[in-house]
mmCIF file of C-alpha atoms and ligand atoms in Angstrom:
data_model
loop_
_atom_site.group_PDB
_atom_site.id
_atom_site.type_symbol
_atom_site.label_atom_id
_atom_site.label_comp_id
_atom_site.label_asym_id
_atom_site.label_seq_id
_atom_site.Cartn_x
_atom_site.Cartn_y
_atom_site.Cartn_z
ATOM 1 C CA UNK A 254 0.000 0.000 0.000
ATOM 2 C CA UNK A 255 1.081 3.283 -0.622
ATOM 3 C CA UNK A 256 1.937 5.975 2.335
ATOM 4 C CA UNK A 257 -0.133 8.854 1.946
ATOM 5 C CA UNK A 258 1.512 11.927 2.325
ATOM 6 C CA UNK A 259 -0.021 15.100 3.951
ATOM 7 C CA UNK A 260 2.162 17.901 4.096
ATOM 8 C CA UNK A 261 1.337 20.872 6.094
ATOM 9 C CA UNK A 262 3.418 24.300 4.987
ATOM 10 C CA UNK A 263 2.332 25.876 8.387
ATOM 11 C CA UNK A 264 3.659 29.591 8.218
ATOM 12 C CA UNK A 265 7.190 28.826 7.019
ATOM 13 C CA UNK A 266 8.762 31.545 4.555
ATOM 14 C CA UNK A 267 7.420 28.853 1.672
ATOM 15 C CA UNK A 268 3.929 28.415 2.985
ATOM 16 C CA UNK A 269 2.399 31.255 2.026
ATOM 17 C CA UNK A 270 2.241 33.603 -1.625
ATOM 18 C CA UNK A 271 4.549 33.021 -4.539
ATOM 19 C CA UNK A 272 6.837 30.503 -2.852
ATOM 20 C CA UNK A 273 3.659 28.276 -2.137
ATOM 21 C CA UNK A 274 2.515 28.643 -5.670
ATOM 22 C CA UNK A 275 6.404 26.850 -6.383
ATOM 23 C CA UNK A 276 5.846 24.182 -3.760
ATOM 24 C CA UNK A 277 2.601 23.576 -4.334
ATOM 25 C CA UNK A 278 3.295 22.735 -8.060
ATOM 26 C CA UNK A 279 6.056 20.577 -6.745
ATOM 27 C CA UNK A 280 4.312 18.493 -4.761
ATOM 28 C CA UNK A 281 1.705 18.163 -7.798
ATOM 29 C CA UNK A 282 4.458 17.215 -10.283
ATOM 30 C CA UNK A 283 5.687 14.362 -7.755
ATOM 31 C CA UNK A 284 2.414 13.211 -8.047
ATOM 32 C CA UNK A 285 1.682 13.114 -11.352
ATOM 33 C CA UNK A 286 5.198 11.033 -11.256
ATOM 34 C CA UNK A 287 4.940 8.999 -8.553
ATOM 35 C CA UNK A 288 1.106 7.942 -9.003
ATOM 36 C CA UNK A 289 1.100 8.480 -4.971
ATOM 37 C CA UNK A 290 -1.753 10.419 -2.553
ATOM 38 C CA UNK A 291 -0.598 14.413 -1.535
ATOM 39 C CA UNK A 292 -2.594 15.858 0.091
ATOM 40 C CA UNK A 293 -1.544 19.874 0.722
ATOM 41 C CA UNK A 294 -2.495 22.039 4.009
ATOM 42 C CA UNK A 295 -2.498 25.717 3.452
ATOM 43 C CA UNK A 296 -2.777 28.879 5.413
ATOM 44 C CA UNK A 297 -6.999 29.970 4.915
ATOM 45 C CA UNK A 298 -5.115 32.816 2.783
ATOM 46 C CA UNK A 299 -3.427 30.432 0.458
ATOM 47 C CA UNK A 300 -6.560 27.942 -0.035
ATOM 48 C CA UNK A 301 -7.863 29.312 -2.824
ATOM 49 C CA UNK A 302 -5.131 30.487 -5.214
ATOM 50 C CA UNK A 303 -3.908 26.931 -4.253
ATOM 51 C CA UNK A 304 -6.806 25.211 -5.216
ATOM 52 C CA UNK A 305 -7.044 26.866 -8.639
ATOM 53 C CA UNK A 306 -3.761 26.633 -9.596
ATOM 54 C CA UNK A 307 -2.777 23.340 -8.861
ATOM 55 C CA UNK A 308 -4.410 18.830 -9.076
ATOM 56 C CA UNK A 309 -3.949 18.073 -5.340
ATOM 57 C CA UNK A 310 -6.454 18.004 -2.672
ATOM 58 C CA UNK A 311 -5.932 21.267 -0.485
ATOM 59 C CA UNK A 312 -6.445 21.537 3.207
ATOM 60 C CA UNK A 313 -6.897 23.900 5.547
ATOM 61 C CA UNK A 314 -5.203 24.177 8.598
ATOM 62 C CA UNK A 315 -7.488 24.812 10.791
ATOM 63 C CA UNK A 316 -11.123 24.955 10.886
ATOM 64 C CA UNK A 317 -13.549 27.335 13.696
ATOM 65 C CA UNK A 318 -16.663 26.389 14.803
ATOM 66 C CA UNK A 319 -18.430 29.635 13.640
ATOM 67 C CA UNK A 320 -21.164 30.520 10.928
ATOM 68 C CA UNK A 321 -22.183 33.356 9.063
ATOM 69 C CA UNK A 322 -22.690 36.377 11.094
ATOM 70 C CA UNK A 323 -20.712 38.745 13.859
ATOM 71 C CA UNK A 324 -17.542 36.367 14.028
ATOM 72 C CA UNK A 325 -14.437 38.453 12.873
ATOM 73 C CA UNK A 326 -11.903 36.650 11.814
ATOM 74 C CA UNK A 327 -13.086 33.429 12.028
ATOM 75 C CA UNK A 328 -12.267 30.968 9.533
ATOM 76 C CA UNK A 329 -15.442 29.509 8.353
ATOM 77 C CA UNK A 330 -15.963 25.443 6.889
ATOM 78 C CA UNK A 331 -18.206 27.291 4.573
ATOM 79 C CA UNK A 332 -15.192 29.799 3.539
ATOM 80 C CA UNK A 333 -12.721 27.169 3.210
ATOM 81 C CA UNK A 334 -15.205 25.343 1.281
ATOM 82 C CA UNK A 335 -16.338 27.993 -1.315
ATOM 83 C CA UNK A 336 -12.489 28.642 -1.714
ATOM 84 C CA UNK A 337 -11.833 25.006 -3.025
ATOM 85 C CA UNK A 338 -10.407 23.413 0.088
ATOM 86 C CA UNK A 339 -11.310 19.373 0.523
ATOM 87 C CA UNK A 340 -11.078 18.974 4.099
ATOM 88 C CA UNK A 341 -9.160 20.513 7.337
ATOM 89 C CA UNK A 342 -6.810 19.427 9.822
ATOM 90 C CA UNK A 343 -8.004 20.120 13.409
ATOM 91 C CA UNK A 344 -7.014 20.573 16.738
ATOM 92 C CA UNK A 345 -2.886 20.625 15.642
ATOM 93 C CA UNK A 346 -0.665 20.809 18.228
ATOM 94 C CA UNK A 347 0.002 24.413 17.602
ATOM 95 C CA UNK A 348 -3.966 25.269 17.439
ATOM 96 C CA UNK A 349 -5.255 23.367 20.520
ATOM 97 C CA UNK A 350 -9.156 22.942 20.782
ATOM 98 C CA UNK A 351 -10.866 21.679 23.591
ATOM 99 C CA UNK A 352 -12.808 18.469 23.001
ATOM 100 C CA UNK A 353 -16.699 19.889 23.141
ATOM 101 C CA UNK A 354 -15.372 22.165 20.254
ATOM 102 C CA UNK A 355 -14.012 19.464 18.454
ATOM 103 C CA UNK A 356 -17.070 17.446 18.580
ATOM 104 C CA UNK A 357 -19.367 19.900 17.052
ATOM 105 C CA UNK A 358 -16.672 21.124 14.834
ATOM 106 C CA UNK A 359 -16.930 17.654 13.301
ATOM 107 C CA UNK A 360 -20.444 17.178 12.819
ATOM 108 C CA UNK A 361 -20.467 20.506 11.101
ATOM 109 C CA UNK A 362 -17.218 19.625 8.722
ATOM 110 C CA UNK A 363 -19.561 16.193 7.982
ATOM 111 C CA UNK A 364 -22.671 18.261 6.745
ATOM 112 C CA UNK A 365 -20.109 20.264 4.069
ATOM 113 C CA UNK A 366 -18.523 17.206 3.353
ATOM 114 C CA UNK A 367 -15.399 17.847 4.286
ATOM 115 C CA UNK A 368 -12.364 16.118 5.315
ATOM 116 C CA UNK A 369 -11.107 15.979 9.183
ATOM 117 C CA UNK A 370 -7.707 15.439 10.031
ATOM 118 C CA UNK A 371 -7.548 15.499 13.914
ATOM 119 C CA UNK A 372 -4.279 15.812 15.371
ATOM 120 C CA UNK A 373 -3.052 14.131 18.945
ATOM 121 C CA UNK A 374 -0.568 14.983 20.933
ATOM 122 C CA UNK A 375 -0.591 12.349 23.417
ATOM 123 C CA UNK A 376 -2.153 8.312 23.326
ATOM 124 C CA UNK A 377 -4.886 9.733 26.053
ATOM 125 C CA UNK A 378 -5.971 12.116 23.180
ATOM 126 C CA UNK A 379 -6.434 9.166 20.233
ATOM 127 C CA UNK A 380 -9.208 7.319 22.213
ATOM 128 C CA UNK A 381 -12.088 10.190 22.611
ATOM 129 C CA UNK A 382 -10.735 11.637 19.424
ATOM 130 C CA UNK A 383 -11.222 8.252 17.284
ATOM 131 C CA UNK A 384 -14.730 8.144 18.827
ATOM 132 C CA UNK A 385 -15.341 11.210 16.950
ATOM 133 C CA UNK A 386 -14.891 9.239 13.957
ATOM 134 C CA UNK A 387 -12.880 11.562 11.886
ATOM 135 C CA UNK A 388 -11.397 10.740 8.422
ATOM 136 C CA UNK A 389 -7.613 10.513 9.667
ATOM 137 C CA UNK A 390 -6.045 10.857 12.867
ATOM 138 C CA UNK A 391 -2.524 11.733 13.099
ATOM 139 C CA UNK A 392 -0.516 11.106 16.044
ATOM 140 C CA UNK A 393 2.534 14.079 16.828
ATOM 141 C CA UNK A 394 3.927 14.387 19.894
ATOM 142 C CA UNK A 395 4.974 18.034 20.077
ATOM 143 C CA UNK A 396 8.140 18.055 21.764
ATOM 144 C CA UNK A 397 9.579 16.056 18.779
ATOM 145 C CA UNK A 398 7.324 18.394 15.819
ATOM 146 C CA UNK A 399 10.000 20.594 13.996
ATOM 147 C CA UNK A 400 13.229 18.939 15.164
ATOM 148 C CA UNK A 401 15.891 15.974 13.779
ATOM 149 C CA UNK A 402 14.438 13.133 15.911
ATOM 150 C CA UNK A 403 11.607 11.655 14.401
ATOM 151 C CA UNK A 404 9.022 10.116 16.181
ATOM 152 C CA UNK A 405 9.561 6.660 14.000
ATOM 153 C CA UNK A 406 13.264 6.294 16.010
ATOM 154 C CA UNK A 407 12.058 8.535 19.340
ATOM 155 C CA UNK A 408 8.810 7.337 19.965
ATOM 156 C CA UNK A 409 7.753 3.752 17.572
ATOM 157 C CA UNK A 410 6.015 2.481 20.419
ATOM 158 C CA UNK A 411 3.507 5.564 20.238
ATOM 159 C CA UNK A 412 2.709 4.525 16.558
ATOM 160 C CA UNK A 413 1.936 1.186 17.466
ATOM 161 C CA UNK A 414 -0.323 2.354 20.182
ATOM 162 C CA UNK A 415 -2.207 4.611 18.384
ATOM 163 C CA UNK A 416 -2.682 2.312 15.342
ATOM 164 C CA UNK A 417 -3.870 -0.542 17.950
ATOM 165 C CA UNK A 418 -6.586 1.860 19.594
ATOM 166 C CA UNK A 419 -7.596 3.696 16.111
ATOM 167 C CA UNK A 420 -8.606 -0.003 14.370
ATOM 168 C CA UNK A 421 -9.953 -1.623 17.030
ATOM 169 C CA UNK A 422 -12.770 1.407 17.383
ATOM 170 C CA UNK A 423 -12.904 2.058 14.024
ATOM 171 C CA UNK A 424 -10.777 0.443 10.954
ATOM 172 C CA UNK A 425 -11.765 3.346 8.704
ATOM 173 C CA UNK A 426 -10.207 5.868 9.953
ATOM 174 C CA UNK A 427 -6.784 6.380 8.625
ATOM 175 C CA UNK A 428 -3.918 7.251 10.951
ATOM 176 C CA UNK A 429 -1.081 9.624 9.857
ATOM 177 C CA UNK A 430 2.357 9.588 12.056
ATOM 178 C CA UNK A 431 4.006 13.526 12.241
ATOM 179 C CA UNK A 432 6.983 14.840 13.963
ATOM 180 C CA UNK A 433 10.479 14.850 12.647
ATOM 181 C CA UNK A 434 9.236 12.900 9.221
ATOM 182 C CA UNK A 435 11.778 13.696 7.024
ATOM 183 C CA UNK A 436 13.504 9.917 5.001
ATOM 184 C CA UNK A 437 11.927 7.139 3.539
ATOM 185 C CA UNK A 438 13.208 5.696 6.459
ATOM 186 C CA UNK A 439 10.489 7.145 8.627
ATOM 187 C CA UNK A 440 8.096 6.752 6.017
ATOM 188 C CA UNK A 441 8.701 3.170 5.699
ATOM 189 C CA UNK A 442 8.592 2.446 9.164
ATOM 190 C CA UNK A 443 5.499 4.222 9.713
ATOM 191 C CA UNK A 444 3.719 1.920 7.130
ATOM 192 C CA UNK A 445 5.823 -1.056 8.615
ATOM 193 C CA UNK A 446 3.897 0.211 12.149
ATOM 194 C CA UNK A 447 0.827 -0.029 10.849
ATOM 195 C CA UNK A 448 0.032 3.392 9.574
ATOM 196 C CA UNK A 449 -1.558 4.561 6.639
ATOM 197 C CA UNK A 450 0.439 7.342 6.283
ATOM 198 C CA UNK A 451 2.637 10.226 7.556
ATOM 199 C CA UNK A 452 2.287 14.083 8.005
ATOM 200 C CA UNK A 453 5.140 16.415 7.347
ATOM 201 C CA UNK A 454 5.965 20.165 7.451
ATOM 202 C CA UNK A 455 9.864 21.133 7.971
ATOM 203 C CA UNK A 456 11.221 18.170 6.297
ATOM 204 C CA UNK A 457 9.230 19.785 2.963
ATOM 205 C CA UNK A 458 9.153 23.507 3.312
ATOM 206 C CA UNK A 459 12.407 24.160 4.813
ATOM 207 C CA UNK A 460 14.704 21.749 1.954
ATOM 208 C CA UNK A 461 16.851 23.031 -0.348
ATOM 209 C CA UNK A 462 15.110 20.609 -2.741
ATOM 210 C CA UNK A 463 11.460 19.607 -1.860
ATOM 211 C CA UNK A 464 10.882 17.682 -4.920
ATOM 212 C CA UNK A 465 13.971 15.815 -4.419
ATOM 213 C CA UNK A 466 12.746 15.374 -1.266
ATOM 214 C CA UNK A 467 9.666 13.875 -1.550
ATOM 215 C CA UNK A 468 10.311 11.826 -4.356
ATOM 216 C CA UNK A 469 13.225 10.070 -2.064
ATOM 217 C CA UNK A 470 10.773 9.808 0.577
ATOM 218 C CA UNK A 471 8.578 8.035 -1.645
ATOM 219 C CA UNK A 472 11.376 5.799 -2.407
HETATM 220 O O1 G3P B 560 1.679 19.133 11.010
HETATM 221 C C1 G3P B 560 2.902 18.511 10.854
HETATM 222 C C2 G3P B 560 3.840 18.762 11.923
HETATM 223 O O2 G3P B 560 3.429 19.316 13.099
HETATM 224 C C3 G3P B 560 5.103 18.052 11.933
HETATM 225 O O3 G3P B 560 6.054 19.031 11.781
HETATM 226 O O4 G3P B 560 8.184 19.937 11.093
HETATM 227 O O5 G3P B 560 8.095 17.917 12.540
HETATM 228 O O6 G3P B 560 7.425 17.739 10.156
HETATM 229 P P1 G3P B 560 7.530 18.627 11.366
#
């Protein structure tokens, strides 16, 4: 089976504008090469230039549980909708929600039907997350997100864990593995752990090469 890929740009210096644009059509030429699944996770700003501009499923973020009316700022799952995005990520380790928010957050993604990511920290999070029933869980503890020690060497029992207690509630829902992701190493023990995929931000946006990259990720 083949690892899907999610890679979230966050607000690095090539997650947002021109640079995106570059990436973006990266990560879409990989595809088209590679035959695999990328799925890309863009600032609310980006989603819609992103969208138009390039074949790969776009993401937002973030998601808030608002609706039309006296919310400024708020990023709406109608907004990202209308502006071509797929789905969302939710509840990332650098944009907390609490878990009433997160429920009905869900259920409102579901009625647009669009695509959750929920993020966990922790293995106490993956249990009343994956009750939620979202599309993909992805499991990043935070103290290892941005840095050289990926959780596939620092942490493979926390994969295993998480894949164990995602299945057995619902075998559906697809679990991602984040922090430190940056060689086919970790991609290929991620899979070998039982995941169906992995979630990636510096090891993308912050190379020299993405493309090169990715496609020896993939590898
Ligand atoms: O959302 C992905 C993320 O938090 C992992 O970040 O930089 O460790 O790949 P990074």
């Amino acid at each position: 089976m083949k690892p899907l890929i999610v890679i979230n740009v966050k607000t690095y210096p090539t997650g947002t504008g021109p640079k995106l644009l570059k990436l973006a059509k990266q990560m879409e030429t990989v595809k088209n090469e590679t035959g695999s699944k990328i799925i890309l996770s863009v600032p609310a700003t980006d989603i819609y230039p992103i969208s138009k501009a390039v074949n790969l499923p776009i993401y937002a973020q973030h998601t808030d549980l608002a609706t039309y009316g006296a919310n400024t700022g708020a990023i709406l799952p109608e907004s990202i909708k209308f502006a071509g995005a797929k789905g969302t990520i939710l509840n990332h380790a650098e944009k907390k929600i609490d878990h009433k928010t997160l429920k009905k957050t869900i259920t409102t993604l579901r009625l647009k039907n669009l695509k959750i990511i929920v993020c966990a920290d922790t293995l106490d999070e993956v249990k009343p997350i994956a009750r939620l029933r979202p599309d993909f869980i992805a499991i990043e503890p935070p103290e290892l997100i941005g840095g050289n020690h990926s959780v596939t060497k620092a942490r493979p029992e926390i994969i295993t864990e998480t894949v164990k207690i995602v299945k057995k509630i619902d075998p559906k829902i697809k679990v991602l593995v984040g922090a430190g992701i940056k060689t086919a190493y970790d991609v290929r023990k991620s899979m070998e752990l039982g995941a169906d995929g992995v979630l990636i931000a510096s090891g993308i946006t912050n190379a020299k090469d993405p493309k090169k990259v990715l496609i020896d990720m993939l590898s």
